[in-house]
Amino acid sequence: MTSPEYYFSYKPVNIAPEIVAVIFLTIVVLTTIQAFKSRGPKWLLVLPVTAFCEAVGYAFRVVCIYWTTLGTFTATSLFLLLPPNALALTNYKTLGEIVRRSRVLLPDHQKPKVFWLKPRFLTWFFFTSDVFSFLLQGIGVGISTQDDKRDLAKYTVLAGLYVQLFFFAVFLVITMYVLVNKRFVVACGPRDVSPRQAKRRLFWVIIVTTILLYIRSIYRVAEFVGGYGSKIYGTEWLFYLFDTVLVLISFAVYMQSFIGYHFRSHMYNDTVVPGTGAGNTKLHAYQISAEYTELNQNQQSYHV
């Protein structure tokens, strides 16, 4: 057994990781209930799985307080560094679904022709980038267990984080384009009075959580650039502020406006009538189509 200071560059505070672990376990339960209650797509189960991995990471951090080994420290690092990447996957998939389902309402001549607005490209391009970033960071943490390869580990993790930051920025640009483009519509949730409000609500979730993850990644870059023993690496409250708190706020945003209510089966099928919470396929499809027509009645056909 080794002193915690050897790996953390400080002695981890007690109580805090226990409290955070319990909070994440609570989030696991709440997001699982929301996923099934909303009857949304199964890929939204990524949220409770991510929260569970975070809870495991903080549980390992508790273990490190009392029994620090290379294994427990590595497990802590893996479970706290990597799982939030899955939240980005949720946002990527959400945007891809918005584009895919909106295309159903568009006549062929108004469907986006540019490759970066193709649903499959949106989902798989960003999915691949996130997995690539995930692997680089995971490999870097794994290499860090070897003292003679710490520099290689540091630069490998940094490469993964830089890749992540770049694609976050690209994703935000595309997200803003889809937000302001009136061709793309969102199905109403129980609290929405119109597809327009539903779109604002859902994009608020995507944009806010992506920005929070972006800030977290910047902190992680600064931490690894400084390296072991640096002020950022050796300051525990910075970790709780720029990692723990930001991830918790992201989950709060997801739960406050749960994505699943906007993707019940299909935009045409078993969705919610605005302002009622009741399902009515024909009325909802009509309202979305009517609003789309209204938004475009004074415009000429788009050319992308």
GROMACS .gro file of C-alpha atoms in nm:
model
  304
    1MET     CA    1   0.000   0.000   0.000
    2THR     CA    2   0.120   0.351  -0.087
    3SER     CA    3   0.042   0.690   0.058
    4PRO     CA    4  -0.238   0.869  -0.138
    5GLU     CA    5  -0.011   1.170  -0.180
    6TYR     CA    6   0.219   0.962  -0.401
    7TYR     CA    7  -0.045   0.938  -0.674
    8PHE     CA    8  -0.278   1.232  -0.612
    9SER     CA    9  -0.014   1.486  -0.506
   10TYR     CA   10  -0.244   1.556  -0.207
   11LYS     CA   11  -0.439   1.359   0.050
   12PRO     CA   12  -0.796   1.321  -0.084
   13VAL     CA   13  -1.059   1.466   0.146
   14ASN     CA   14  -1.292   1.219   0.312
   15ILE     CA   15  -1.676   1.231   0.303
   16ALA     CA   16  -1.694   1.425  -0.026
   17PRO     CA   17  -1.647   1.123  -0.258
   18GLU     CA   18  -1.899   0.920  -0.055
   19ILE     CA   19  -2.160   1.195  -0.092
   20VAL     CA   20  -2.094   1.233  -0.464
   21ALA     CA   21  -2.115   0.856  -0.518
   22VAL     CA   22  -2.458   0.850  -0.351
   23ILE     CA   23  -2.574   1.143  -0.565
   24PHE     CA   24  -2.471   0.962  -0.883
   25LEU     CA   25  -2.646   0.643  -0.771
   26THR     CA   26  -2.959   0.851  -0.718
   27ILE     CA   27  -2.919   0.987  -1.070
   28VAL     CA   28  -2.895   0.629  -1.198
   29VAL     CA   29  -3.238   0.554  -1.051
   30LEU     CA   30  -3.399   0.880  -1.168
   31THR     CA   31  -3.270   0.869  -1.526
   32THR     CA   32  -3.366   0.501  -1.558
   33ILE     CA   33  -3.721   0.585  -1.448
   34GLN     CA   34  -3.734   0.877  -1.693
   35ALA     CA   35  -3.606   0.663  -1.979
   36PHE     CA   36  -3.883   0.405  -1.933
   37LYS     CA   37  -4.155   0.653  -1.836
   38SER     CA   38  -4.094   0.866  -2.146
   39ARG     CA   39  -4.090   0.557  -2.368
   40GLY     CA   40  -3.796   0.712  -2.547
   41PRO     CA   41  -3.532   0.530  -2.751
   42LYS     CA   42  -3.312   0.274  -2.577
   43TRP     CA   43  -2.993   0.468  -2.644
   44LEU     CA   44  -3.097   0.708  -2.368
   45LEU     CA   45  -3.003   0.435  -2.120
   46VAL     CA   46  -2.651   0.569  -2.179
   47LEU     CA   47  -2.738   0.832  -1.916
   48PRO     CA   48  -2.794   0.597  -1.618
   49VAL     CA   49  -2.501   0.379  -1.728
   50THR     CA   50  -2.274   0.686  -1.733
   51ALA     CA   51  -2.398   0.794  -1.389
   52PHE     CA   52  -2.329   0.442  -1.256
   53CYS     CA   53  -1.972   0.452  -1.390
   54GLU     CA   54  -1.923   0.788  -1.220
   55ALA     CA   55  -2.047   0.639  -0.892
   56VAL     CA   56  -1.798   0.353  -0.933
   57GLY     CA   57  -1.519   0.606  -0.990
   58TYR     CA   58  -1.597   0.792  -0.669
   59ALA     CA   59  -1.626   0.462  -0.484
   60PHE     CA   60  -1.272   0.380  -0.595
   61ARG     CA   61  -1.168   0.728  -0.480
   62VAL     CA   62  -1.303   0.640  -0.133
   63VAL     CA   63  -1.099   0.319  -0.141
   64CYS     CA   64  -0.789   0.520  -0.229
   65ILE     CA   65  -0.829   0.727   0.087
   66TYR     CA   66  -0.782   0.417   0.302
   67TRP     CA   67  -0.598   0.177   0.072
   68THR     CA   68  -0.402   0.331  -0.214
   69THR     CA   69  -0.243   0.108  -0.475
   70LEU     CA   70  -0.157   0.151  -0.839
   71GLY     CA   71  -0.464  -0.054  -0.927
   72THR     CA   72  -0.713   0.147  -0.722
   73PHE     CA   73  -0.568   0.477  -0.845
   74THR     CA   74  -0.580   0.364  -1.209
   75ALA     CA   75  -0.942   0.248  -1.167
   76THR     CA   76  -1.030   0.585  -1.012
   77SER     CA   77  -0.869   0.772  -1.301
   78LEU     CA   78  -1.040   0.561  -1.568
   79PHE     CA   79  -1.389   0.580  -1.418
   80LEU     CA   80  -1.370   0.956  -1.357
   81LEU     CA   81  -1.196   1.060  -1.679
   82LEU     CA   82  -1.377   0.853  -1.944
   83PRO     CA   83  -1.754   0.814  -1.865
   84PRO     CA   84  -1.853   1.180  -1.930
   85ASN     CA   85  -1.753   1.120  -2.294
   86ALA     CA   86  -2.072   0.913  -2.321
   87LEU     CA   87  -2.278   1.226  -2.250
   88ALA     CA   88  -2.137   1.375  -2.568
   89LEU     CA   89  -2.254   1.064  -2.753
   90THR     CA   90  -2.605   1.131  -2.623
   91ASN     CA   91  -2.596   1.482  -2.771
   92TYR     CA   92  -2.457   1.358  -3.103
   93LYS     CA   93  -2.731   1.098  -3.133
   94THR     CA   94  -2.999   1.350  -3.035
   95LEU     CA   95  -2.898   1.594  -3.308
   96GLY     CA   96  -2.880   1.313  -3.562
   97GLU     CA   97  -3.233   1.205  -3.470
   98ILE     CA   98  -3.367   1.560  -3.500
   99VAL     CA   99  -3.227   1.585  -3.852
  100ARG     CA  100  -3.343   1.236  -3.951
  101ARG     CA  101  -3.699   1.279  -3.828
  102SER     CA  102  -3.734   1.630  -3.970
  103ARG     CA  103  -3.644   1.499  -4.315
  104VAL     CA  104  -3.965   1.292  -4.310
  105LEU     CA  105  -4.169   1.615  -4.324
  106LEU     CA  106  -3.968   1.772  -4.603
  107PRO     CA  107  -4.034   1.735  -4.976
  108ASP     CA  108  -3.737   1.590  -5.161
  109HIS     CA  109  -3.627   1.923  -5.310
  110GLN     CA  110  -3.596   2.080  -4.962
  111LYS     CA  111  -3.404   1.801  -4.792
  112PRO     CA  112  -3.047   1.908  -4.705
  113LYS     CA  113  -2.799   1.787  -4.964
  114VAL     CA  114  -2.473   1.873  -4.784
  115PHE     CA  115  -2.299   1.570  -4.633
  116TRP     CA  116  -2.268   1.719  -4.286
  117LEU     CA  117  -2.646   1.733  -4.249
  118LYS     CA  118  -2.701   1.369  -4.339
  119PRO     CA  119  -2.832   1.187  -4.028
  120ARG     CA  120  -2.599   0.891  -4.068
  121PHE     CA  121  -2.296   1.117  -4.111
  122LEU     CA  122  -2.388   1.327  -3.808
  123THR     CA  123  -2.426   1.025  -3.582
  124TRP     CA  124  -2.133   0.813  -3.699
  125PHE     CA  125  -1.886   1.094  -3.763
  126PHE     CA  126  -1.915   1.228  -3.410
  127PHE     CA  127  -1.957   0.881  -3.261
  128THR     CA  128  -1.629   0.772  -3.423
  129SER     CA  129  -1.451   1.086  -3.305
  130ASP     CA  130  -1.575   1.033  -2.949
  131VAL     CA  131  -1.471   0.667  -2.946
  132PHE     CA  132  -1.129   0.763  -3.086
  133SER     CA  133  -1.088   1.026  -2.814
  134PHE     CA  134  -1.211   0.776  -2.554
  135LEU     CA  135  -0.954   0.516  -2.664
  136LEU     CA  136  -0.666   0.764  -2.662
  137GLN     CA  137  -0.751   0.878  -2.311
  138GLY     CA  138  -0.798   0.520  -2.190
  139ILE     CA  139  -0.469   0.406  -2.341
  140GLY     CA  140  -0.296   0.706  -2.187
  141VAL     CA  141  -0.428   0.624  -1.839
  142GLY     CA  142  -0.322   0.260  -1.888
  143ILE     CA  143   0.031   0.358  -1.993
  144SER     CA  144   0.060   0.588  -1.691
  145THR     CA  145   0.094   0.280  -1.470
  146GLN     CA  146   0.450   0.247  -1.600
  147ASP     CA  147   0.684   0.501  -1.441
  148ASP     CA  148   0.917   0.512  -1.742
  149LYS     CA  149   0.630   0.597  -1.978
  150ARG     CA  150   0.457   0.876  -1.790
  151ASP     CA  151   0.544   1.137  -2.053
  152LEU     CA  152   0.404   0.914  -2.328
  153ALA     CA  153   0.090   0.861  -2.119
  154LYS     CA  154   0.051   1.235  -2.065
  155TYR     CA  155   0.073   1.320  -2.435
  156THR     CA  156  -0.157   1.034  -2.531
  157VAL     CA  157  -0.428   1.157  -2.294
  158LEU     CA  158  -0.375   1.514  -2.415
  159ALA     CA  159  -0.413   1.402  -2.776
  160GLY     CA  160  -0.747   1.244  -2.685
  161LEU     CA  161  -0.861   1.559  -2.508
  162TYR     CA  162  -0.758   1.786  -2.796
  163VAL     CA  163  -0.949   1.564  -3.039
  164GLN     CA  164  -1.250   1.590  -2.812
  165LEU     CA  165  -1.230   1.969  -2.787
  166PHE     CA  166  -1.204   2.007  -3.165
  167PHE     CA  167  -1.509   1.793  -3.235
  168PHE     CA  168  -1.707   1.961  -2.955
  169ALA     CA  169  -1.649   2.291  -3.134
  170VAL     CA  170  -1.751   2.148  -3.473
  171PHE     CA  171  -2.060   1.993  -3.316
  172LEU     CA  172  -2.165   2.322  -3.159
  173VAL     CA  173  -2.140   2.501  -3.494
  174ILE     CA  174  -2.362   2.240  -3.664
  175THR     CA  175  -2.601   2.245  -3.368
  176MET     CA  176  -2.647   2.622  -3.396
  177TYR     CA  177  -2.712   2.589  -3.768
  178VAL     CA  178  -2.983   2.327  -3.712
  179LEU     CA  179  -3.134   2.540  -3.433
  180VAL     CA  180  -3.184   2.848  -3.650
  181ASN     CA  181  -3.285   2.655  -3.962
  182LYS     CA  182  -3.663   2.637  -3.975
  183ARG     CA  183  -3.666   2.314  -4.171
  184PHE     CA  184  -3.572   2.116  -3.862
  185VAL     CA  185  -3.851   2.059  -3.611
  186VAL     CA  186  -3.884   1.875  -3.281
  187ALA     CA  187  -4.176   1.672  -3.148
  188CYS     CA  188  -4.350   1.818  -2.843
  189GLY     CA  189  -4.299   1.694  -2.490
  190PRO     CA  190  -4.563   1.711  -2.213
  191ARG     CA  191  -4.474   2.071  -2.120
  192ASP     CA  192  -4.449   2.212  -2.472
  193VAL     CA  193  -4.727   2.418  -2.627
  194SER     CA  194  -4.579   2.412  -2.977
  195PRO     CA  195  -4.303   2.241  -3.179
  196ARG     CA  196  -4.120   2.574  -3.176
  197GLN     CA  197  -4.103   2.571  -2.796
  198ALA     CA  198  -4.005   2.204  -2.802
  199LYS     CA  199  -3.716   2.284  -3.032
  200ARG     CA  200  -3.590   2.563  -2.807
  201ARG     CA  201  -3.615   2.339  -2.500
  202LEU     CA  202  -3.432   2.045  -2.657
  203PHE     CA  203  -3.155   2.256  -2.807
  204TRP     CA  204  -3.107   2.428  -2.474
  205VAL     CA  205  -3.026   2.084  -2.332
  206ILE     CA  206  -2.783   2.000  -2.613
  207ILE     CA  207  -2.600   2.333  -2.611
  208VAL     CA  208  -2.572   2.379  -2.234
  209THR     CA  209  -2.446   2.026  -2.169
  210THR     CA  210  -2.198   2.043  -2.457
  211ILE     CA  211  -2.056   2.371  -2.325
  212LEU     CA  212  -2.025   2.223  -1.976
  213LEU     CA  213  -1.841   1.921  -2.115
  214TYR     CA  214  -1.620   2.157  -2.316
  215ILE     CA  215  -1.521   2.349  -2.002
  216ARG     CA  216  -1.453   2.021  -1.822
  217SER     CA  217  -1.225   1.909  -2.106
  218ILE     CA  218  -1.034   2.238  -2.092
  219TYR     CA  219  -0.976   2.179  -1.721
  220ARG     CA  220  -0.853   1.826  -1.794
  221VAL     CA  221  -0.615   1.959  -2.060
  222ALA     CA  222  -0.474   2.213  -1.813
  223GLU     CA  223  -0.438   1.937  -1.554
  224PHE     CA  224  -0.241   1.709  -1.784
  225VAL     CA  225  -0.034   1.988  -1.939
  226GLY     CA  226   0.084   2.085  -1.591
  227GLY     CA  227   0.148   1.723  -1.508
  228TYR     CA  228   0.200   1.552  -1.176
  229GLY     CA  229   0.284   1.793  -0.897
  230SER     CA  230   0.153   2.103  -1.078
  231LYS     CA  231  -0.077   2.343  -0.894
  232ILE     CA  232  -0.384   2.239  -1.097
  233TYR     CA  233  -0.312   1.866  -1.060
  234GLY     CA  234  -0.243   1.905  -0.689
  235THR     CA  235  -0.550   2.117  -0.601
  236GLU     CA  236  -0.842   1.894  -0.508
  237TRP     CA  237  -1.115   2.160  -0.501
  238LEU     CA  238  -1.043   2.239  -0.868
  239PHE     CA  239  -1.122   1.877  -0.953
  240TYR     CA  240  -1.453   1.891  -0.767
  241LEU     CA  241  -1.544   2.227  -0.922
  242PHE     CA  242  -1.447   2.168  -1.286
  243ASP     CA  243  -1.520   1.797  -1.308
  244THR     CA  244  -1.767   1.680  -1.044
  245VAL     CA  245  -1.989   1.989  -1.036
  246LEU     CA  246  -1.997   2.032  -1.415
  247VAL     CA  247  -2.093   1.669  -1.474
  248LEU     CA  248  -2.363   1.689  -1.205
  249ILE     CA  249  -2.506   2.006  -1.360
  250SER     CA  250  -2.511   1.830  -1.697
  251PHE     CA  251  -2.717   1.548  -1.551
  252ALA     CA  252  -2.949   1.801  -1.385
  253VAL     CA  253  -3.009   1.962  -1.726
  254TYR     CA  254  -3.083   1.623  -1.886
  255MET     CA  255  -3.329   1.535  -1.612
  256GLN     CA  256  -3.499   1.875  -1.607
  257SER     CA  257  -3.586   1.851  -1.978
  258PHE     CA  258  -3.560   1.481  -2.054
  259ILE     CA  259  -3.477   1.408  -2.416
  260GLY     CA  260  -3.689   1.093  -2.436
  261TYR     CA  261  -4.019   1.282  -2.440
  262HIS     CA  262  -3.926   1.428  -2.780
  263PHE     CA  263  -3.853   1.091  -2.941
  264ARG     CA  264  -4.145   0.867  -2.857
  265SER     CA  265  -4.137   0.596  -3.124
  266HIS     CA  266  -4.156   0.842  -3.416
  267MET     CA  267  -4.247   1.202  -3.481
  268TYR     CA  268  -4.571   1.076  -3.634
  269ASN     CA  269  -4.630   0.791  -3.396
  270ASP     CA  270  -4.752   0.796  -3.036
  271THR     CA  271  -4.616   1.139  -2.953
  272VAL     CA  272  -4.756   1.396  -2.715
  273VAL     CA  273  -5.018   1.651  -2.802
  274PRO     CA  274  -4.872   1.991  -2.712
  275GLY     CA  275  -4.981   2.109  -2.369
  276THR     CA  276  -5.184   1.796  -2.285
  277GLY     CA  277  -4.940   1.512  -2.224
  278ALA     CA  278  -5.177   1.281  -2.412
  279GLY     CA  279  -5.091   1.083  -2.721
  280ASN     CA  280  -5.266   1.164  -3.047
  281THR     CA  281  -5.078   1.073  -3.361
  282LYS     CA  282  -5.278   1.256  -3.625
  283LEU     CA  283  -5.316   1.582  -3.435
  284HIS     CA  284  -4.949   1.602  -3.345
  285ALA     CA  285  -4.828   1.525  -3.696
  286TYR     CA  286  -5.071   1.786  -3.829
  287GLN     CA  287  -4.946   2.053  -3.587
  288ILE     CA  288  -4.583   1.998  -3.676
  289SER     CA  289  -4.659   2.000  -4.047
  290ALA     CA  290  -4.878   2.310  -4.009
  291GLU     CA  291  -4.609   2.499  -3.823
  292TYR     CA  292  -4.353   2.396  -4.080
  293THR     CA  293  -4.580   2.528  -4.356
  294GLU     CA  294  -4.637   2.854  -4.169
  295LEU     CA  295  -4.267   2.910  -4.116
  296ASN     CA  296  -4.196   2.864  -4.484
  297GLN     CA  297  -4.501   3.009  -4.654
  298ASN     CA  298  -4.327   3.336  -4.741
  299GLN     CA  299  -3.994   3.183  -4.830
  300GLN     CA  300  -3.862   3.030  -5.146
  301SER     CA  301  -3.714   2.682  -5.151
  302TYR     CA  302  -3.389   2.645  -4.966
  303HIS     CA  303  -3.068   2.557  -5.141
  304VAL     CA  304  -2.789   2.412  -4.928
   0.00000   0.00000   0.00000
